[in-house]
Short mmCIF file of C-alpha atoms in Angstrom, two decimals:
data_model
loop_
_atom_site.label_atom_id
_atom_site.label_comp_id
_atom_site.label_asym_id
_atom_site.label_seq_id
_atom_site.Cartn_x
_atom_site.Cartn_y
_atom_site.Cartn_z
CA MET A 1 -2.02 -30.19 20.03
CA ALA A 2 -1.17 -30.49 16.33
CA MET A 3 0.68 -27.50 14.91
CA ARG A 4 -0.34 -25.89 11.65
CA ASN A 5 2.26 -24.95 9.05
CA VAL A 6 0.84 -21.47 8.50
CA LEU A 7 -2.08 -19.65 10.08
CA ALA A 8 -3.52 -16.18 10.48
CA SER A 9 -6.17 -14.29 12.40
CA SER A 10 -7.62 -10.81 11.83
CA HIS A 11 -9.67 -8.49 14.03
CA LEU A 12 -10.91 -4.88 13.96
CA THR A 13 -12.48 -2.60 16.54
CA ILE A 14 -13.94 0.91 16.57
CA GLU A 15 -13.52 1.23 20.35
CA PRO A 16 -12.47 4.89 20.90
CA ASP A 17 -10.33 4.31 24.00
CA SER A 18 -6.88 3.47 22.62
CA GLU A 19 -5.75 1.25 25.50
CA GLU A 20 -9.04 -0.65 25.50
CA ALA A 21 -8.94 -0.99 21.70
CA ALA A 22 -5.44 -2.48 21.88
CA HIS A 23 -6.56 -4.89 24.60
CA LEU A 24 -9.59 -5.99 22.56
CA VAL A 25 -7.64 -6.56 19.33
CA GLY A 26 -4.63 -8.20 20.98
CA SER A 27 -6.77 -10.51 23.09
CA GLU A 28 -8.95 -11.51 20.14
CA LEU A 29 -5.92 -12.30 17.98
CA MET A 30 -4.36 -14.46 20.67
CA ALA A 31 -7.64 -16.30 21.34
CA SER A 32 -8.14 -16.98 17.63
CA LEU A 33 -4.73 -18.65 17.41
CA ALA A 34 -5.87 -21.21 20.00
CA GLY A 35 -2.80 -21.04 22.19
CA GLU A 36 -0.17 -20.67 19.49
CA THR A 37 2.18 -17.68 19.74
CA PRO A 38 2.15 -15.50 16.62
CA LYS A 39 5.34 -14.83 14.71
CA ALA A 40 4.31 -11.35 13.54
CA ILE A 41 1.50 -8.80 13.91
CA VAL A 42 0.51 -6.27 11.22
CA VAL A 43 -1.30 -3.23 12.70
CA TYR A 44 -3.27 -0.36 11.14
CA ALA A 45 -4.79 2.48 13.18
CA THR A 46 -6.35 5.82 12.37
CA VAL A 47 -4.53 8.89 13.70
CA ASN A 48 -7.42 9.68 16.08
CA HIS A 49 -5.96 6.99 18.31
CA ASP A 50 -3.09 7.52 20.72
CA GLN A 51 -0.55 5.79 18.47
CA ALA A 52 1.89 4.84 21.23
CA ALA A 53 -0.86 3.47 23.46
CA VAL A 54 -2.16 1.25 20.66
CA ILE A 55 1.21 -0.26 19.78
CA GLN A 56 2.42 -0.68 23.35
CA GLY A 57 -0.91 -2.22 24.35
CA ILE A 58 -0.78 -4.83 21.60
CA ALA A 59 2.90 -5.55 22.32
CA ASP A 60 2.13 -6.11 26.01
CA ILE A 61 -0.54 -8.69 25.17
CA VAL A 62 1.30 -10.69 22.49
CA GLY A 63 4.54 -10.68 24.47
CA PRO A 64 8.21 -10.48 23.52
CA GLY A 65 9.69 -12.04 20.42
CA VAL A 66 6.77 -11.15 18.14
CA ALA A 67 7.57 -8.83 15.22
CA ILE A 68 5.17 -5.87 15.09
CA VAL A 69 4.94 -3.68 11.99
CA GLY A 70 2.26 -1.36 10.69
CA CYS A 71 1.26 2.23 10.10
CA SER A 72 -1.46 4.80 10.48
CA SER A 73 -4.19 4.46 7.88
CA GLN A 74 -7.20 6.32 6.56
CA GLY A 75 -9.17 3.21 7.45
CA ALA A 76 -8.98 -0.56 7.62
CA VAL A 77 -10.64 -3.70 6.32
CA SER A 78 -10.87 -6.82 8.46
CA ASN A 79 -12.91 -9.79 7.30
CA GLU A 80 -16.46 -8.38 6.84
CA GLN A 81 -15.72 -4.95 8.36
CA VAL A 82 -14.78 -1.88 6.30
CA VAL A 83 -14.33 1.31 8.34
CA GLU A 84 -12.74 4.65 7.42
CA GLU A 85 -11.77 7.50 9.72
CA GLY A 86 -13.02 7.80 13.29
CA PHE A 87 -11.38 5.44 15.79
CA VAL A 88 -10.31 2.34 13.87
CA LEU A 89 -7.80 -0.32 14.87
CA GLY A 90 -7.27 -3.42 12.75
CA ALA A 91 -4.58 -6.09 12.97
CA MET A 92 -3.58 -9.49 11.67
CA ALA A 93 -1.56 -12.13 13.51
CA LEU A 94 0.62 -14.42 11.38
CA GLY A 95 2.01 -17.66 12.70
CA GLY A 96 2.37 -21.39 12.27
CA ASP A 97 5.04 -23.97 12.86
CA ALA A 98 6.62 -23.55 9.39
CA LEU A 99 6.32 -19.78 9.00
CA ARG A 100 9.39 -17.64 9.51
CA THR A 101 9.21 -13.85 9.73
CA ALA A 102 11.64 -10.93 9.82
CA ALA A 103 11.02 -7.21 10.25
CA ALA A 104 13.24 -4.31 9.16
CA LEU A 105 13.20 -0.55 9.64
CA GLU A 106 14.85 2.39 7.91
CA ARG A 107 14.49 5.89 9.35
CA THR A 108 14.48 9.15 7.33
CA PHE A 109 14.19 7.10 4.18
CA GLN A 110 13.88 10.26 2.08
CA ASP A 111 17.67 10.49 2.48
CA GLY A 112 19.08 7.88 0.12
CA SER A 113 15.91 5.97 -0.76
CA PHE A 114 17.81 3.50 -2.97
CA GLU A 115 20.34 2.64 -0.27
CA LYS A 116 17.58 2.35 2.34
CA GLY A 117 15.84 -0.18 0.11
CA GLN A 118 19.03 -2.20 -0.21
CA ARG A 119 19.48 -2.22 3.55
CA LEU A 120 15.93 -3.40 4.11
CA GLY A 121 16.54 -6.33 1.78
CA ARG A 122 19.84 -7.27 3.37
CA SER A 123 18.33 -7.16 6.85
CA LEU A 124 15.40 -9.39 5.89
CA LYS A 125 17.66 -11.93 4.16
CA ALA A 126 20.07 -12.04 7.09
CA ASP A 127 17.30 -12.68 9.61
CA LEU A 128 15.55 -15.28 7.45
CA GLY A 129 18.70 -17.02 6.26
CA GLY A 130 17.78 -16.45 2.62
CA ASP A 131 15.23 -14.82 0.34
CA PRO A 132 11.73 -14.30 1.75
CA ASP A 133 8.71 -15.59 -0.16
CA LEU A 134 6.78 -12.32 0.23
CA VAL A 135 7.66 -8.85 1.53
CA THR A 136 5.19 -6.23 2.74
CA VAL A 137 6.45 -2.62 2.78
CA LEU A 138 4.76 0.25 4.64
CA TYR A 139 6.13 3.78 4.39
CA ASP A 140 5.64 7.49 5.03
CA PRO A 141 4.29 9.03 1.79
CA LEU A 142 4.69 12.63 3.00
CA CYS A 143 8.43 12.81 3.70
CA GLY A 144 9.59 13.41 0.12
CA ALA A 145 11.16 9.99 -0.40
CA ASP A 146 11.39 8.41 -3.85
CA VAL A 147 9.39 5.23 -3.31
CA GLU A 148 10.31 3.67 -6.64
CA ARG A 149 14.05 4.15 -5.99
CA MET A 150 13.56 2.41 -2.66
CA LEU A 151 11.89 -0.49 -4.48
CA VAL A 152 14.75 -0.71 -6.98
CA GLY A 153 17.22 -0.95 -4.11
CA LEU A 154 15.10 -3.56 -2.34
CA GLN A 155 14.81 -5.66 -5.51
CA GLU A 156 18.59 -5.73 -5.85
CA GLU A 157 18.65 -7.78 -2.65
CA ILE A 158 15.53 -9.95 -2.86
CA THR A 159 13.64 -11.66 -5.68
CA CYS A 160 10.21 -12.35 -4.17
CA PRO A 161 6.99 -10.38 -4.79
CA ILE A 162 6.69 -7.07 -2.91
CA VAL A 163 3.37 -5.52 -1.87
CA GLY A 164 2.50 -2.67 0.45
CA GLY A 165 1.18 0.82 0.89
CA GLY A 166 1.71 4.34 2.11
CA ALA A 167 0.67 5.25 5.64
CA GLY A 168 -2.38 7.49 5.86
CA GLN A 169 -4.38 9.98 7.87
CA PRO A 170 -7.91 11.35 7.49
CA PHE A 171 -8.66 12.28 3.87
CA GLY A 172 -7.85 15.95 3.37
CA ARG A 173 -4.81 18.19 3.50
CA PRO A 174 -1.71 16.00 4.11
CA ILE A 175 -0.21 16.66 7.54
CA ARG A 176 1.52 13.64 9.11
CA THR A 177 1.53 9.85 9.04
CA PHE A 178 3.04 7.24 11.36
CA GLN A 179 4.88 3.94 10.99
CA TYR A 180 5.16 1.18 13.62
CA PHE A 181 8.14 -1.03 14.37
CA GLY A 182 8.12 -3.10 17.53
CA ARG A 183 7.04 -0.67 20.25
CA GLU A 184 8.23 2.40 18.31
CA VAL A 185 5.97 4.92 16.58
CA LEU A 186 7.83 6.93 13.93
CA SER A 187 7.43 9.23 10.93
CA HIS A 188 9.64 9.63 7.82
CA SER A 189 10.30 5.88 7.97
CA VAL A 190 9.78 2.69 6.01
CA VAL A 191 9.15 -0.72 7.59
CA ALA A 192 9.19 -4.12 5.94
CA LEU A 193 7.95 -7.56 6.92
CA GLY A 194 9.41 -10.62 5.23
CA LEU A 195 7.57 -13.95 5.25
CA LYS A 196 9.15 -17.30 4.44
CA GLY A 197 7.38 -20.63 4.48
CA PRO A 198 5.40 -23.28 2.59
CA PHE A 199 3.10 -20.87 0.77
CA SER A 200 2.74 -19.00 -2.50
CA ALA A 201 1.14 -15.64 -3.23
CA GLU A 202 -1.43 -14.89 -5.92
CA ILE A 203 -1.39 -11.10 -6.45
CA GLY A 204 -4.05 -9.06 -8.21
CA VAL A 205 -4.02 -5.36 -9.09
CA CYS A 206 -6.84 -3.20 -10.41
CA HIS A 207 -6.97 0.49 -11.31
CA GLY A 208 -9.63 3.17 -11.09
CA THR A 209 -8.90 5.92 -13.62
CA VAL A 210 -9.63 6.62 -17.27
CA PRO A 211 -7.53 8.66 -19.74
CA SER A 212 -8.48 12.22 -20.65
CA GLY A 213 -6.62 12.06 -23.97
CA VAL A 214 -4.37 15.00 -23.04
CA VAL A 215 -0.74 13.99 -23.75
CA MET A 216 2.07 16.21 -22.48
CA THR A 217 5.80 16.09 -21.77
CA ILE A 218 7.57 16.64 -18.46
CA THR A 219 10.21 19.27 -19.20
CA LYS A 220 11.83 20.00 -15.82
CA THR A 221 12.05 18.10 -12.53
CA ASP A 222 13.76 18.25 -9.15
CA GLY A 223 13.79 14.76 -7.61
CA PRO A 224 10.16 13.69 -7.02
CA ARG A 225 8.91 17.20 -7.84
CA ILE A 226 7.67 18.05 -11.34
CA LEU A 227 8.52 21.70 -12.03
CA THR A 228 7.36 22.25 -15.61
CA ILE A 229 5.15 20.41 -18.10
CA ASP A 230 5.30 21.44 -21.76
CA GLY A 231 7.47 24.36 -20.64
CA ILE A 232 5.02 25.94 -18.20
CA SER A 233 4.82 25.53 -14.43
CA ALA A 234 3.37 22.20 -13.37
CA ILE A 235 0.82 23.94 -11.13
CA GLU A 236 -0.41 26.14 -13.96
CA CYS A 237 -0.54 23.19 -16.37
CA TRP A 238 -2.49 21.08 -13.89
CA ALA A 239 -4.97 23.92 -13.33
CA ARG A 240 -5.50 24.42 -17.07
CA VAL A 241 -6.18 20.75 -17.76
CA THR A 242 -8.41 20.10 -14.75
CA GLY A 243 -10.24 23.41 -14.72
CA TYR A 244 -9.42 24.12 -11.07
CA SER A 245 -7.98 27.43 -9.94
CA THR A 246 -4.46 27.15 -8.56
CA SER A 247 -5.65 28.35 -5.13
CA VAL A 248 -7.65 25.16 -4.46
CA LEU A 249 -5.01 22.68 -5.62
CA PRO A 250 -3.66 21.93 -2.10
CA ASP A 251 -7.11 20.55 -1.17
CA GLN A 252 -6.87 16.79 -1.56
CA ASN A 253 -10.43 16.52 -2.84
CA HIS A 254 -9.33 18.43 -5.96
CA MET A 255 -5.84 16.98 -6.33
CA ALA A 256 -6.97 13.37 -5.88
CA ALA A 257 -9.56 13.61 -8.65
CA TRP A 258 -6.80 13.60 -11.28
CA ALA A 259 -3.67 11.58 -11.94
CA ILE A 260 -0.76 11.20 -14.34
CA ALA A 261 -0.25 8.06 -16.43
CA VAL A 262 3.43 7.37 -17.12
CA GLU A 263 4.55 4.94 -19.81
CA ARG A 264 6.86 2.21 -18.50
CA ARG A 265 8.68 -0.25 -20.75
CA THR A 266 10.24 -3.39 -19.28
CA MET A 267 11.81 -6.58 -20.61
CA VAL A 268 10.23 -9.83 -19.45
CA PRO A 269 11.12 -13.46 -20.23
CA GLY A 270 9.48 -14.91 -23.34
CA PRO A 271 9.53 -18.31 -25.10
CA ASP A 272 12.26 -17.11 -27.49
CA GLY A 273 14.06 -14.73 -25.18
CA PRO A 274 13.26 -11.38 -23.53
CA VAL A 275 10.33 -9.40 -24.93
CA GLU A 276 9.36 -5.79 -24.29
CA ARG A 277 6.16 -5.05 -22.39
CA THR A 278 4.54 -1.64 -21.99
CA ALA A 279 2.46 -0.62 -18.99
CA TYR A 280 1.09 2.69 -17.82
CA MET A 281 1.81 3.56 -14.20
CA ILE A 282 -0.73 5.79 -12.47
CA ARG A 283 0.81 8.55 -10.35
CA GLY A 284 -1.08 10.85 -7.99
CA ALA A 285 0.06 14.27 -6.78
CA PHE A 286 0.78 14.62 -3.06
CA GLY A 287 1.51 18.30 -2.70
CA VAL A 288 2.14 21.61 -4.42
CA ASP A 289 4.99 24.11 -4.05
CA PHE A 290 3.82 27.58 -5.05
CA GLU A 291 7.34 28.99 -4.71
CA THR A 292 8.69 26.80 -7.53
CA GLY A 293 5.39 26.11 -9.30
CA GLY A 294 6.01 22.41 -8.80
CA ILE A 295 3.84 19.41 -8.00
CA THR A 296 5.25 16.80 -5.61
CA MET A 297 4.90 13.10 -6.42
CA GLN A 298 5.93 10.02 -4.42
CA THR A 299 8.55 9.04 -6.98
CA ALA A 300 10.68 10.81 -9.56
CA ILE A 301 9.60 10.92 -13.21
CA PRO A 302 12.44 11.61 -15.70
CA GLU A 303 12.48 14.76 -17.81
CA GLY A 304 11.28 14.09 -21.35
CA THR A 305 8.72 11.50 -20.19
CA LYS A 306 5.43 11.52 -22.06
CA ILE A 307 2.45 11.59 -19.72
CA MET A 308 -1.31 11.60 -20.04
CA ILE A 309 -3.70 13.12 -17.54
CA HIS A 310 -6.24 10.62 -16.14
CA HIS A 311 -9.26 11.16 -13.94
CA ARG A 312 -11.10 8.94 -11.48
CA SER A 313 -14.14 7.02 -12.65
CA ASN A 314 -16.75 5.33 -10.47
CA ASP A 315 -17.36 2.68 -13.14
CA ALA A 316 -13.62 2.05 -13.60
CA VAL A 317 -13.11 1.52 -9.87
CA LEU A 318 -16.01 -0.90 -9.40
CA LYS A 319 -15.51 -2.80 -12.66
CA GLY A 320 -11.78 -3.14 -12.02
CA THR A 321 -12.35 -4.60 -8.57
CA SER A 322 -14.96 -7.01 -9.90
CA VAL A 323 -12.70 -8.24 -12.71
CA MET A 324 -9.77 -8.65 -10.31
CA GLY A 325 -11.93 -10.73 -7.98
CA GLU A 326 -13.08 -12.99 -10.81
CA GLU A 327 -9.53 -13.50 -12.09
CA LEU A 328 -8.13 -14.26 -8.64
CA GLY A 329 -10.97 -16.69 -7.97
CA GLN A 330 -10.12 -18.56 -11.17
CA ARG A 331 -6.40 -18.65 -10.35
CA LEU A 332 -7.11 -20.04 -6.89
CA ALA A 333 -9.04 -22.95 -8.39
CA HIS A 334 -10.98 -23.58 -5.15
CA ARG A 335 -7.86 -23.55 -2.97
CA GLN A 336 -8.53 -22.03 0.46
CA PRO A 337 -6.17 -19.11 1.24
CA TRP A 338 -4.77 -18.89 4.75
CA ALA A 339 -4.48 -15.07 4.69
CA VAL A 340 -5.33 -12.09 2.47
CA LEU A 341 -3.61 -8.67 2.57
CA GLY A 342 -5.13 -5.68 0.77
CA PHE A 343 -3.92 -2.14 0.02
CA GLU A 344 -6.70 -0.03 -1.50
CA CYS A 345 -5.98 3.55 -2.53
CA ALA A 346 -7.63 6.16 -0.31
CA ALA A 347 -8.70 8.17 -3.38
CA ARG A 348 -10.94 5.28 -4.48
CA THR A 349 -12.88 4.57 -1.30
CA SER A 350 -15.54 6.49 0.64
CA PRO A 351 -14.29 10.01 -0.28
CA PHE A 352 -15.06 9.03 -3.90
CA LEU A 353 -17.32 5.96 -4.01
CA GLY A 354 -19.19 6.79 -0.82
CA ILE A 355 -19.44 4.60 2.27
CA ALA A 356 -22.10 2.19 1.02
CA ALA A 357 -20.41 1.51 -2.34
CA THR A 358 -17.00 1.05 -0.67
CA ILE A 359 -18.43 -1.54 1.72
CA GLU A 360 -20.22 -3.34 -1.10
CA GLU A 361 -17.07 -3.28 -3.27
CA ASN A 362 -15.03 -4.99 -0.54
CA HIS A 363 -17.77 -7.45 0.46
CA SER A 364 -18.14 -8.56 -3.18
CA LEU A 365 -14.37 -8.92 -3.55
CA ARG A 366 -14.12 -11.02 -0.39
CA ALA A 367 -16.99 -13.23 -1.55
CA ALA A 368 -15.31 -13.79 -4.92
CA VAL A 369 -11.80 -14.50 -3.60
CA ALA A 370 -11.71 -15.84 -0.05
CA PRO A 371 -14.97 -15.54 1.92
CA LYS A 372 -13.76 -17.64 4.86
CA SER A 373 -10.11 -16.56 5.11
CA PRO A 374 -8.59 -14.06 7.57
CA TRP A 375 -8.43 -10.74 5.73
CA LEU A 376 -6.70 -7.46 6.58
CA GLY A 377 -6.61 -4.38 4.39
CA MET A 378 -5.46 -0.78 4.72
CA ILE A 379 -6.82 2.34 3.03
CA ALA A 380 -3.47 3.43 1.62
CA TRP A 381 -1.84 6.67 0.47
CA GLY A 382 0.16 5.00 -2.31
CA GLU A 383 0.36 1.34 -3.29
CA ILE A 384 3.09 -1.18 -4.09
CA ALA A 385 2.50 -4.22 -6.29
CA PRO A 386 4.26 -6.08 -9.13
CA CYS A 387 4.02 -4.79 -12.70
CA ASN A 388 5.36 -7.01 -15.50
CA GLY A 389 7.09 -9.09 -12.85
CA GLN A 390 8.87 -6.16 -11.19
CA PRO A 391 7.95 -4.28 -8.00
CA ALA A 392 6.31 -0.97 -8.80
CA PHE A 393 4.74 2.03 -7.14
CA HIS A 394 1.13 2.87 -8.00
CA ASN A 395 -1.68 5.27 -7.15
CA TYR A 396 -5.45 4.84 -7.55
CA THR A 397 -5.04 1.06 -7.42
CA TYR A 398 -6.13 -1.89 -5.29
CA PRO A 399 -3.39 -4.54 -4.89
CA LEU A 400 -4.47 -7.77 -3.20
CA ALA A 401 -2.07 -10.51 -2.01
CA VAL A 402 -3.75 -13.87 -1.47
CA LEU A 403 -1.57 -16.38 0.41
CA ILE A 404 -2.10 -20.09 -0.28
CA GLU A 405 -0.45 -22.93 1.60
CA ASN A 406 1.55 -25.25 -0.67
CA GLN A 407 0.19 -28.76 -0.91
CA GLY A 408 2.27 -31.91 -0.49
#
């Protein structure tokens, strides 16, 4: 039997019995690979499932020596299926004769996020014998870690594109998320999967917010927590701008309707030397602290930073996805991808767009980019994708990594 350089298979089930769901997904992945053993499995499951039963069940079927990484998710996308909440289990098997994979784990990554990022990169390079060609990072968004500092540390060790997302739970008050590494189910952790082989990645990113025109200055912070904005408590400032009373702010339906746009300036290569580029990073709030009056983010924002409040827009979400699909389709130039990995923000999907519009959004994107390729997406609580050539943390976005086998 002729071996393929790179290959992938994706499957999703809504079977409510966790052991049976793991058996169905694992068996389908193995059958789709036509006898070839996968190198790695990426797994997403809703928290309704028995997390340990899901991961152990898949591991039992695929056998030893296969890297397993993943996390809990608000929902999953697999090929034509888009399902949020309930009992959802989606996975992708990655393999092929020329594909090499490495997985890495860091526990309690809120303690020394920068150093944990460095260690992830070193581990991946050591196992792969050099830089990977793509890294996927999945992390706990609720543990107070500085995600962007972790990315800075990771980029010090590797040079390839980095994509990923924050683990999730049902949309609502944040409680707990889970990360998977081998047969382990953890929280407060970050896992990474490095891929190396004869492929390249075309990466698209679209946003889903519009500016309110309200510009303010962050005046006091404590790590990833914003304490004051324009000299008043962040909670009070947020309530004034959005019109919500402070008592309802912990409800995610209210908090997720608004975001902060942060100006980011970076130097990128130009024809006559480095040139400055400006981008606006969208940041969502992930908690409130009534004792300090602070709002908790997933990454620190320096004091003195100018920010602008944004709000979600149905038109911005759908138009952004459509434009991203068109641009990626043009960049692919009729090349057939061998795998697609997506990380759509949970504040964009069915809690905002509704179920029907979310399904149509993803069906249209798949049709525009890779209608016949294995596809796996997570409904993420925080997103990671390049910005001006550097890895960056986002909210309210939809990063898509399209993997194309190199020709010749």
